[in-house]
Amino acid sequence: MTSNPLAPSWLAVPADANELAASVWSKNSARDASGELVIAGVPASAIAAEFGTPVYVVDEADARGRALEIRRCFDDEFASVGGSVKVYYAGKAFLSIEVARWMNDAGLNIDVASGGELAVALAAGVAPARLGLHGNNKSLAEIDRAVSIGIGAIVIDSEVEISRIAEAATRHGVVQPVRLRINSGVHASTHEYLATAREDQKFGIPLVDAAAHVALIRAEPSLSFLGLHSHIGSQIFESSGFAEAARRLFALHAELLAGGPVPELNLGGGFGIAYTSVDEPLPIAEIAARFAQIVSEGAAALGIPIPVVAIEPGRSIIGPSTTTLYTVGTIKDVLVDGTDVRKYVSVDGGMSDNIRPSLYRADYSVRLANRSSTAEPSLVRIAGKHCESGDIVVHADYLPGDVTPGDLVGVPATGAYGWAMASNYNYLGRPPVVAVLDGVARVIVRGETEEDLLSRDAGVRAEAATETQPAKGAQS
């Protein structure tokens, strides 16, 4: 079969439109003898029957295994060069009490970016000393709570936060460890809105102003300077950006050592994952080896000790572990430019459960989940049910041409920034998150019902209260 002219150049017609690319699907995803998608021993149809669709399905063993792999690879590589590493799970990718416990069990620290994420980590029983707080506009309440519980580190993102954190630490009678986020000017090869170390954006302190800010931190008796922090972007497939950012930070790090200790260097996260079969992210073992080499060579070149290195992976742990299941509703063959046909397959979710395709034009893959098929592959666009023309879940992939209403489809690699960025647009409830392990499925985040949504509407409560009050002038 020849490629549909409407398909992007990178997308080839699959030899088998039922195949599950190992690089994209969670490690315990496979088809059974009947052709149905089974995740960690649980058939897709059984998950849909019990929990409904849309539903996020997390392969628990895969998520736990990726967390352990990252920690072990980085520990081993840095030990080989005489260094050590702190691995923080970037909670913004997806955080729930269960996931926080999985990360804690794997020996990871957790990075949070709001008071709400902090509350989740604490509810999971994670020790405050193993938490870090990020954010370009932390509220006074968030800072005070973090300091009061003994949080392990707060990342300072602007000059005013120095005095705010110092005042909170003084008030609570503690010395608060802090890092200073640096805008290194390094641009990762990624979407413009995912790049977080360019000069003209909201995060961090310009490199040229860093030394002056560190002096202000060191002048506060209630603050302890841990080191510099950098994050150059997300969904990064190469190491050259990290190497250049590290080179610039090392020069500053060495300069700062003249004024006092600088025990750590945080190089952030952003390691890419495969969303389609053509994506080729670096293996974690190779990333760890390159990081260790970059850091050891940088320290040797400047004649300084190797600092404790911190990293913050999130997507690379939780992203590949999760698949979203949808039910097909309507199907339309749309004639484009009068000659070519694109099949629009609409599902019962959309931008409310995965905003990334609309926000970043991110690409995803899709496969039939309740069955396999020998029908010829057909180019499809998986559309959501929202009142937006840009409500797309999968821009382009091939499904068997006999896809029909009522079929289940699975979209893999949705664990990062799917539920975390979900909304109630068009008054849809956010879907449940279900963990599957050894043939057992269980809810780890309950889905929202219409009653949940209405319970927050003050108009409903006011109306109910009015109905229970006697009318004016009525006898009591």
Short mmCIF file of C-alpha atoms in Angstrom, two decimals:
data_model
loop_
_atom_site.label_atom_id
_atom_site.label_comp_id
_atom_site.label_asym_id
_atom_site.label_seq_id
_atom_site.Cartn_x
_atom_site.Cartn_y
_atom_site.Cartn_z
CA MET A 1 0.00 0.00 0.00
CA THR A 2 1.30 3.46 -0.88
CA SER A 3 1.46 6.27 1.65
CA ASN A 4 -1.43 8.71 1.83
CA PRO A 5 -0.20 12.09 0.49
CA LEU A 6 -1.75 13.74 3.56
CA ALA A 7 0.54 11.80 5.89
CA PRO A 8 3.56 13.62 7.32
CA SER A 9 6.85 12.70 5.68
CA TRP A 10 8.10 10.80 8.73
CA LEU A 11 5.07 8.51 8.93
CA ALA A 12 5.38 5.33 6.87
CA VAL A 13 2.55 2.94 6.11
CA PRO A 14 2.96 0.15 8.67
CA ALA A 15 3.45 -3.40 7.47
CA ASP A 16 1.14 -4.36 10.33
CA ALA A 17 -1.27 -1.71 11.68
CA ASN A 18 -1.72 -3.84 14.81
CA GLU A 19 1.93 -3.88 15.86
CA LEU A 20 2.83 -2.27 19.19
CA ALA A 21 6.20 -0.55 18.83
CA ALA A 22 8.26 -1.56 21.86
CA SER A 23 9.85 1.88 22.11
CA VAL A 24 6.45 3.57 22.46
CA TRP A 25 4.28 1.22 24.51
CA SER A 26 4.77 0.36 28.17
CA LYS A 27 6.97 -2.64 28.82
CA ASN A 28 4.10 -4.92 29.85
CA SER A 29 1.82 -4.12 26.91
CA ALA A 30 1.12 -6.87 24.37
CA ARG A 31 -1.63 -8.44 22.30
CA ASP A 32 -3.18 -11.70 23.46
CA ALA A 33 -4.06 -14.65 21.25
CA SER A 34 -7.30 -12.96 20.18
CA GLY A 35 -5.51 -9.76 19.19
CA GLU A 36 -6.72 -7.63 22.11
CA LEU A 37 -4.39 -5.18 23.87
CA VAL A 38 -3.44 -6.44 27.33
CA ILE A 39 -1.55 -4.22 29.78
CA ALA A 40 0.19 -5.93 32.70
CA GLY A 41 -2.14 -8.88 32.36
CA VAL A 42 -5.40 -6.88 32.16
CA PRO A 43 -7.34 -6.79 28.84
CA ALA A 44 -8.26 -3.35 27.53
CA SER A 45 -11.93 -4.33 27.27
CA ALA A 46 -11.99 -5.36 30.94
CA ILE A 47 -10.49 -2.02 31.98
CA ALA A 48 -13.03 -0.10 29.90
CA ALA A 49 -15.91 -2.18 31.22
CA GLU A 50 -14.96 -1.59 34.85
CA PHE A 51 -13.74 2.00 34.79
CA GLY A 52 -15.21 3.50 31.63
CA THR A 53 -13.41 5.58 29.04
CA PRO A 54 -11.44 7.73 28.71
CA VAL A 55 -9.12 6.15 31.27
CA TYR A 56 -5.41 6.54 31.95
CA VAL A 57 -3.85 3.10 32.45
CA VAL A 58 -0.50 3.08 34.27
CA ASP A 59 1.74 0.03 33.96
CA GLU A 60 2.90 0.13 37.58
CA ALA A 61 5.86 -2.23 37.22
CA ASP A 62 7.09 -0.22 34.24
CA ALA A 63 6.88 3.10 36.11
CA ARG A 64 8.64 1.69 39.16
CA GLY A 65 11.24 0.00 36.99
CA ARG A 66 12.09 3.18 35.08
CA ALA A 67 12.56 5.08 38.35
CA LEU A 68 14.91 2.39 39.66
CA GLU A 69 16.79 2.26 36.36
CA ILE A 70 17.46 5.99 36.34
CA ARG A 71 18.68 6.01 39.91
CA ARG A 72 20.91 2.97 39.49
CA CYS A 73 22.40 4.10 36.18
CA PHE A 74 23.25 7.56 37.49
CA ASP A 75 24.54 6.20 40.81
CA ASP A 76 26.82 3.75 39.00
CA GLU A 77 28.16 6.20 36.42
CA PHE A 78 28.87 8.97 38.93
CA ALA A 79 30.46 6.55 41.37
CA SER A 80 32.82 5.50 38.57
CA VAL A 81 34.15 9.07 38.29
CA GLY A 82 34.28 9.66 42.04
CA GLY A 83 31.05 11.64 42.28
CA SER A 84 27.51 11.22 43.52
CA VAL A 85 24.06 12.19 42.32
CA LYS A 86 20.64 13.15 43.69
CA VAL A 87 17.72 12.07 41.51
CA TYR A 88 14.52 14.10 41.90
CA TYR A 89 11.29 12.94 40.27
CA ALA A 90 9.74 15.99 38.57
CA GLY A 91 6.27 15.82 40.06
CA LYS A 92 4.80 18.26 37.54
CA ALA A 93 4.78 15.44 34.95
CA PHE A 94 2.22 13.53 37.00
CA LEU A 95 1.86 13.32 40.74
CA SER A 96 -0.52 11.34 42.90
CA ILE A 97 -0.09 9.87 46.34
CA GLU A 98 0.54 6.40 44.90
CA VAL A 99 3.06 7.64 42.33
CA ALA A 100 4.88 9.65 45.00
CA ARG A 101 5.13 6.45 47.07
CA TRP A 102 6.51 4.55 44.07
CA MET A 103 9.19 7.18 43.59
CA ASN A 104 9.99 7.18 47.29
CA ASP A 105 10.29 3.38 47.24
CA ALA A 106 12.74 3.66 44.33
CA GLY A 107 14.96 5.99 46.36
CA LEU A 108 14.12 9.15 44.42
CA ASN A 109 13.61 12.59 45.87
CA ILE A 110 10.63 14.56 44.55
CA ASP A 111 10.56 18.01 43.00
CA VAL A 112 7.31 19.95 43.43
CA ALA A 113 6.23 23.19 41.79
CA SER A 114 3.30 24.32 43.93
CA GLY A 115 1.72 24.07 47.33
CA GLY A 116 -0.70 21.49 45.94
CA GLU A 117 2.08 19.22 44.70
CA LEU A 118 3.82 19.68 48.03
CA ALA A 119 0.63 18.57 49.82
CA VAL A 120 0.45 15.41 47.68
CA ALA A 121 4.07 14.47 48.42
CA LEU A 122 3.57 15.01 52.14
CA ALA A 123 0.34 13.00 52.10
CA ALA A 124 2.32 10.16 50.51
CA GLY A 125 4.66 10.17 53.51
CA VAL A 126 7.72 11.49 51.68
CA ALA A 127 10.18 13.02 54.15
CA PRO A 128 10.31 16.82 53.70
CA ALA A 129 14.11 16.68 53.51
CA ARG A 130 13.73 14.70 50.27
CA LEU A 131 11.60 17.37 48.60
CA GLY A 132 12.54 20.38 46.52
CA LEU A 133 10.30 23.35 45.71
CA HIS A 134 10.40 25.07 42.33
CA GLY A 135 8.42 27.90 40.78
CA ASN A 136 8.90 31.35 39.30
CA ASN A 137 6.19 32.92 41.51
CA LYS A 138 5.97 31.05 44.79
CA SER A 139 3.40 32.57 47.10
CA LEU A 140 4.34 33.72 50.59
CA ALA A 141 2.13 30.94 51.96
CA GLU A 142 3.90 28.31 49.83
CA ILE A 143 7.31 29.55 50.95
CA ASP A 144 6.27 29.66 54.60
CA ARG A 145 4.84 26.15 54.54
CA ALA A 146 7.90 24.73 52.79
CA VAL A 147 10.28 26.33 55.27
CA SER A 148 8.16 25.34 58.27
CA ILE A 149 8.17 21.62 57.40
CA GLY A 150 11.94 21.50 56.80
CA ILE A 151 11.92 21.09 53.01
CA GLY A 152 15.24 19.91 51.62
CA ALA A 153 15.72 22.74 49.12
CA ILE A 154 13.97 25.73 47.62
CA VAL A 155 14.99 26.90 44.16
CA ILE A 156 15.27 30.69 44.10
CA ASP A 157 13.99 32.06 40.79
CA SER A 158 14.19 35.83 41.33
CA GLU A 159 15.90 38.34 43.60
CA VAL A 160 12.81 39.09 45.69
CA GLU A 161 12.58 35.45 46.75
CA ILE A 162 15.90 35.73 48.58
CA SER A 163 14.46 38.03 51.21
CA ARG A 164 11.11 36.24 51.27
CA ILE A 165 12.69 32.86 52.02
CA ALA A 166 15.18 34.39 54.46
CA GLU A 167 12.37 36.07 56.41
CA ALA A 168 10.40 32.83 56.59
CA ALA A 169 13.47 30.90 57.75
CA THR A 170 14.21 33.51 60.42
CA ARG A 171 10.61 33.40 61.59
CA HIS A 172 10.78 29.62 62.00
CA GLY A 173 14.26 29.64 63.50
CA VAL A 174 15.87 27.48 60.79
CA VAL A 175 18.56 27.72 58.15
CA GLN A 176 16.95 26.98 54.79
CA PRO A 177 19.00 25.33 52.00
CA VAL A 178 18.47 27.03 48.63
CA ARG A 179 19.57 26.73 45.03
CA LEU A 180 19.70 29.56 42.50
CA ARG A 181 18.12 28.92 39.12
CA ILE A 182 20.27 30.21 36.28
CA ASN A 183 19.11 31.12 32.80
CA SER A 184 22.16 29.81 30.96
CA GLY A 185 21.06 30.98 27.52
CA VAL A 186 21.31 27.44 26.16
CA HIS A 187 18.44 26.49 23.88
CA ALA A 188 17.55 22.81 23.75
CA SER A 189 16.35 21.37 20.44
CA THR A 190 12.69 21.32 21.35
CA HIS A 191 9.41 23.20 20.97
CA GLU A 192 9.72 26.92 21.73
CA TYR A 193 7.35 26.70 24.71
CA LEU A 194 9.23 23.73 26.15
CA ALA A 195 12.61 25.50 26.13
CA THR A 196 13.25 26.99 29.56
CA ALA A 197 16.77 28.44 29.45
CA ARG A 198 16.56 31.21 26.85
CA GLU A 199 17.22 34.82 27.70
CA ASP A 200 13.73 36.17 26.95
CA GLN A 201 11.54 34.06 29.24
CA LYS A 202 10.23 33.94 32.77
CA PHE A 203 12.53 31.42 34.46
CA GLY A 204 15.77 32.02 36.27
CA ILE A 205 18.49 34.61 36.78
CA PRO A 206 20.67 35.69 33.83
CA LEU A 207 24.15 34.21 34.01
CA VAL A 208 25.78 37.63 34.25
CA ASP A 209 23.75 38.51 37.37
CA ALA A 210 24.23 35.23 39.19
CA ALA A 211 27.30 36.10 41.28
CA ALA A 212 25.60 39.17 42.71
CA HIS A 213 22.54 37.11 43.68
CA VAL A 214 24.68 34.46 45.34
CA ALA A 215 26.33 37.23 47.37
CA LEU A 216 22.88 38.32 48.55
CA ILE A 217 22.03 34.74 49.53
CA ARG A 218 25.27 34.30 51.43
CA ALA A 219 24.63 37.56 53.29
CA GLU A 220 21.46 36.06 54.82
CA PRO A 221 22.29 34.05 57.99
CA SER A 222 19.08 32.05 57.63
CA LEU A 223 19.97 30.76 54.15
CA SER A 224 22.42 28.05 53.11
CA PHE A 225 23.59 28.16 49.49
CA LEU A 226 23.59 24.68 47.94
CA GLY A 227 24.52 25.59 44.39
CA LEU A 228 23.29 26.48 40.94
CA HIS A 229 20.30 25.07 39.11
CA SER A 230 19.69 24.84 35.36
CA HIS A 231 16.90 23.43 33.22
CA ILE A 232 17.33 23.85 29.47
CA GLY A 233 14.05 22.39 28.25
CA SER A 234 11.98 19.25 27.79
CA GLN A 235 11.71 16.31 25.40
CA ILE A 236 15.46 16.51 24.62
CA PHE A 237 16.99 13.79 22.45
CA GLU A 238 20.67 14.78 22.55
CA SER A 239 23.29 15.70 25.15
CA SER A 240 25.03 18.67 23.49
CA GLY A 241 22.69 21.18 25.16
CA PHE A 242 23.37 19.71 28.60
CA ALA A 243 27.12 19.78 27.88
CA GLU A 244 27.08 23.45 26.91
CA ALA A 245 24.89 24.43 29.87
CA ALA A 246 27.20 22.49 32.21
CA ARG A 247 30.26 24.22 30.73
CA ARG A 248 28.79 27.66 31.40
CA LEU A 249 27.61 26.70 34.88
CA PHE A 250 30.97 25.15 35.79
CA ALA A 251 32.76 28.40 35.03
CA LEU A 252 30.40 30.23 37.38
CA HIS A 253 30.55 27.40 39.93
CA ALA A 254 34.35 27.66 40.06
CA GLU A 255 34.14 31.44 40.46
CA LEU A 256 31.69 31.09 43.34
CA LEU A 257 33.94 28.63 45.20
CA ALA A 258 36.25 31.54 45.98
CA GLY A 259 33.54 32.98 48.22
CA GLY A 260 32.40 29.84 49.99
CA PRO A 261 31.24 26.26 49.52
CA VAL A 262 29.16 25.26 46.51
CA PRO A 263 28.38 21.61 47.24
CA GLU A 264 25.89 20.89 44.44
CA LEU A 265 25.13 21.46 40.78
CA ASN A 266 21.61 20.79 39.50
CA LEU A 267 21.43 20.13 35.74
CA GLY A 268 17.66 19.64 35.60
CA GLY A 269 15.84 17.10 33.48
CA GLY A 270 13.96 17.02 30.20
CA PHE A 271 15.10 13.64 28.87
CA GLY A 272 13.02 12.76 25.82
CA ILE A 273 10.80 9.72 25.23
CA ALA A 274 9.36 8.02 22.15
CA TYR A 275 5.85 9.12 21.24
CA THR A 276 6.05 7.61 17.75
CA SER A 277 8.03 4.75 16.25
CA VAL A 278 10.47 7.16 14.59
CA ASP A 279 11.47 8.90 17.84
CA GLU A 280 14.91 7.79 19.05
CA PRO A 281 15.58 8.96 22.62
CA LEU A 282 18.91 8.18 24.21
CA PRO A 283 18.89 5.14 26.52
CA ILE A 284 19.05 6.11 30.19
CA ALA A 285 22.37 4.28 30.65
CA GLU A 286 23.89 6.37 27.86
CA ILE A 287 22.48 9.61 29.26
CA ALA A 288 23.95 8.78 32.68
CA ALA A 289 27.36 7.97 31.16
CA ARG A 290 27.40 11.22 29.18
CA PHE A 291 26.38 13.27 32.22
CA ALA A 292 29.13 11.70 34.34
CA GLN A 293 31.67 12.39 31.61
CA ILE A 294 30.51 16.00 31.16
CA VAL A 295 30.71 16.69 34.89
CA SER A 296 34.01 14.91 35.59
CA GLU A 297 35.75 16.52 32.61
CA GLY A 298 34.33 19.94 33.49
CA ALA A 299 35.58 19.71 37.05
CA ALA A 300 38.99 18.44 35.96
CA ALA A 301 39.40 21.24 33.43
CA LEU A 302 38.88 23.83 36.16
CA GLY A 303 40.77 21.96 38.86
CA ILE A 304 37.80 21.83 41.23
CA PRO A 305 36.12 18.97 43.14
CA ILE A 306 33.25 17.17 41.43
CA PRO A 307 30.08 18.59 42.99
CA VAL A 308 27.09 16.51 43.99
CA VAL A 309 24.97 16.54 40.84
CA ALA A 310 21.19 16.71 40.96
CA ILE A 311 18.89 15.77 38.07
CA GLU A 312 15.11 16.00 37.70
CA PRO A 313 13.60 13.42 35.32
CA GLY A 314 9.82 13.21 35.14
CA ARG A 315 8.52 12.46 31.65
CA SER A 316 11.13 9.72 31.09
CA ILE A 317 9.78 7.83 34.12
CA ILE A 318 6.03 8.21 33.98
CA GLY A 319 5.43 9.07 30.31
CA PRO A 320 6.05 5.69 28.64
CA SER A 321 4.32 3.77 31.43
CA THR A 322 0.83 5.04 30.64
CA THR A 323 -1.74 4.43 27.91
CA THR A 324 -5.04 6.28 27.49
CA LEU A 325 -7.97 4.17 26.34
CA TYR A 326 -10.84 5.79 24.42
CA THR A 327 -14.07 4.59 22.83
CA VAL A 328 -14.65 5.47 19.19
CA GLY A 329 -17.81 7.48 18.59
CA THR A 330 -18.15 8.87 15.06
CA ILE A 331 -16.07 8.39 11.91
CA LYS A 332 -15.90 10.69 8.88
CA ASP A 333 -13.97 10.32 5.64
CA VAL A 334 -12.98 13.88 4.74
CA LEU A 335 -11.94 14.72 1.19
CA VAL A 336 -8.98 17.12 1.25
CA ASP A 337 -8.08 19.24 -1.78
CA GLY A 338 -10.58 17.26 -3.80
CA THR A 339 -8.39 14.18 -4.14
CA ASP A 340 -7.12 12.67 -0.88
CA VAL A 341 -9.08 11.24 2.05
CA ARG A 342 -8.33 11.64 5.74
CA LYS A 343 -10.38 9.52 8.11
CA TYR A 344 -11.47 11.47 11.21
CA VAL A 345 -12.03 9.10 14.12
CA SER A 346 -13.66 10.89 17.04
CA VAL A 347 -13.31 9.58 20.58
CA ASP A 348 -14.93 10.28 23.94
CA GLY A 349 -12.11 12.45 25.30
CA GLY A 350 -9.75 14.96 23.77
CA MET A 351 -7.98 18.13 24.76
CA SER A 352 -9.45 17.94 28.27
CA ASP A 353 -7.40 14.80 28.98
CA ASN A 354 -4.41 15.50 26.71
CA ILE A 355 -3.80 19.13 25.78
CA ARG A 356 -0.30 18.55 24.36
CA PRO A 357 -1.30 17.91 20.72
CA SER A 358 -3.30 21.16 20.69
CA LEU A 359 -0.82 23.19 22.75
CA TYR A 360 2.49 22.00 21.29
CA ARG A 361 1.30 20.10 18.21
CA ALA A 362 2.80 17.05 19.87
CA ASP A 363 2.62 13.80 17.94
CA TYR A 364 1.24 10.56 19.41
CA SER A 365 0.52 7.06 18.14
CA VAL A 366 -2.69 5.04 18.19
CA ARG A 367 -3.72 1.40 17.85
CA LEU A 368 -6.93 -0.59 18.06
CA ALA A 369 -7.18 -1.90 21.61
CA ASN A 370 -10.15 -4.28 21.76
CA ARG A 371 -9.13 -6.32 18.71
CA SER A 372 -6.69 -6.63 15.85
CA SER A 373 -7.62 -6.53 12.17
CA THR A 374 -6.35 -7.64 8.77
CA ALA A 375 -7.97 -4.68 7.01
CA GLU A 376 -5.77 -2.39 4.93
CA PRO A 377 -4.22 0.49 6.93
CA SER A 378 -5.99 3.82 6.61
CA LEU A 379 -4.62 7.24 7.53
CA VAL A 380 -6.53 8.54 10.53
CA ARG A 381 -6.71 11.64 12.66
CA ILE A 382 -7.98 10.93 16.18
CA ALA A 383 -10.21 13.85 17.16
CA GLY A 384 -11.66 14.75 20.53
CA LYS A 385 -15.27 15.61 21.31
CA HIS A 386 -14.73 19.25 22.33
CA CYS A 387 -16.04 22.30 20.50
CA GLU A 388 -12.64 23.25 19.08
CA SER A 389 -11.30 22.47 15.61
CA GLY A 390 -7.86 22.08 17.18
CA ASP A 391 -9.10 19.37 19.54
CA ILE A 392 -6.87 16.61 18.19
CA VAL A 393 -5.50 13.63 20.12
CA VAL A 394 -3.39 12.06 17.35
CA HIS A 395 -2.59 14.17 14.31
CA ALA A 396 -1.64 11.30 12.04
CA ASP A 397 -1.27 7.55 12.24
CA TYR A 398 -2.55 4.45 10.46
CA LEU A 399 -5.31 2.22 11.79
CA PRO A 400 -6.99 -0.73 10.09
CA GLY A 401 -9.56 0.67 7.69
CA ASP A 402 -12.39 -1.21 9.36
CA VAL A 403 -12.18 0.82 12.58
CA THR A 404 -15.77 1.28 13.68
CA PRO A 405 -17.87 3.09 16.31
CA GLY A 406 -17.64 1.25 19.61
CA ASP A 407 -14.06 0.12 19.08
CA LEU A 408 -11.52 0.85 21.79
CA VAL A 409 -8.33 2.63 20.79
CA GLY A 410 -5.20 3.05 22.86
CA VAL A 411 -2.89 6.06 22.76
CA PRO A 412 0.45 5.21 24.41
CA ALA A 413 2.99 7.38 26.24
CA THR A 414 0.39 9.67 27.85
CA GLY A 415 1.66 9.48 31.43
CA ALA A 416 3.44 12.83 31.41
CA TYR A 417 1.38 16.03 31.26
CA GLY A 418 -1.85 14.22 30.36
CA TRP A 419 -3.69 14.04 33.67
CA ALA A 420 -1.42 16.76 35.10
CA MET A 421 -2.68 19.30 32.54
CA ALA A 422 -6.23 17.97 32.28
CA SER A 423 -9.21 20.30 32.48
CA ASN A 424 -12.98 20.32 32.74
CA TYR A 425 -13.47 22.00 29.36
CA ASN A 426 -17.06 21.58 28.14
CA TYR A 427 -17.79 20.37 31.68
CA LEU A 428 -16.22 16.97 31.16
CA GLY A 429 -14.97 15.25 34.27
CA ARG A 430 -11.28 14.37 34.35
CA PRO A 431 -10.81 10.63 33.71
CA PRO A 432 -9.70 8.14 36.35
CA VAL A 433 -6.12 6.92 36.63
CA VAL A 434 -5.93 3.14 36.94
CA ALA A 435 -2.78 1.23 37.88
CA VAL A 436 -2.38 -2.30 36.52
CA LEU A 437 -0.02 -4.86 38.01
CA ASP A 438 0.11 -8.66 37.66
CA GLY A 439 -3.38 -8.94 36.23
CA VAL A 440 -5.04 -6.63 38.77
CA ALA A 441 -6.38 -3.14 38.07
CA ARG A 442 -7.07 -0.55 40.75
CA VAL A 443 -7.97 3.13 40.79
CA ILE A 444 -5.21 5.43 42.06
CA VAL A 445 -6.99 8.68 41.15
CA ARG A 446 -10.76 8.64 41.03
CA GLY A 447 -12.44 10.04 37.93
CA GLU A 448 -14.74 13.03 38.26
CA THR A 449 -18.50 12.74 37.94
CA GLU A 450 -21.02 15.41 36.99
CA GLU A 451 -21.94 15.52 40.68
CA ASP A 452 -18.32 16.35 41.51
CA LEU A 453 -18.36 19.23 39.06
CA LEU A 454 -21.70 20.57 40.24
CA SER A 455 -20.63 20.33 43.89
CA ARG A 456 -18.18 23.19 43.30
CA ASP A 457 -20.78 25.44 41.70
CA ALA A 458 -21.92 27.96 44.31
CA GLY A 459 -25.16 28.46 42.41
CA VAL A 460 -26.20 24.88 43.13
CA ARG A 461 -25.46 25.27 46.83
CA ALA A 462 -27.26 28.62 47.03
CA GLU A 463 -30.32 27.18 45.31
CA ALA A 464 -30.37 24.21 47.67
CA ALA A 465 -30.04 26.50 50.68
CA THR A 466 -32.88 28.70 49.42
CA GLU A 467 -35.14 25.69 49.03
CA THR A 468 -34.63 24.75 52.70
CA GLN A 469 -35.33 28.25 54.05
CA PRO A 470 -38.94 29.31 54.82
CA ALA A 471 -40.32 32.02 52.56
CA LYS A 472 -40.38 35.60 53.90
CA GLY A 473 -43.40 36.13 56.11
CA ALA A 474 -44.08 32.42 56.51
CA GLN A 475 -44.70 31.16 60.01
CA SER A 476 -41.95 29.10 61.52
#
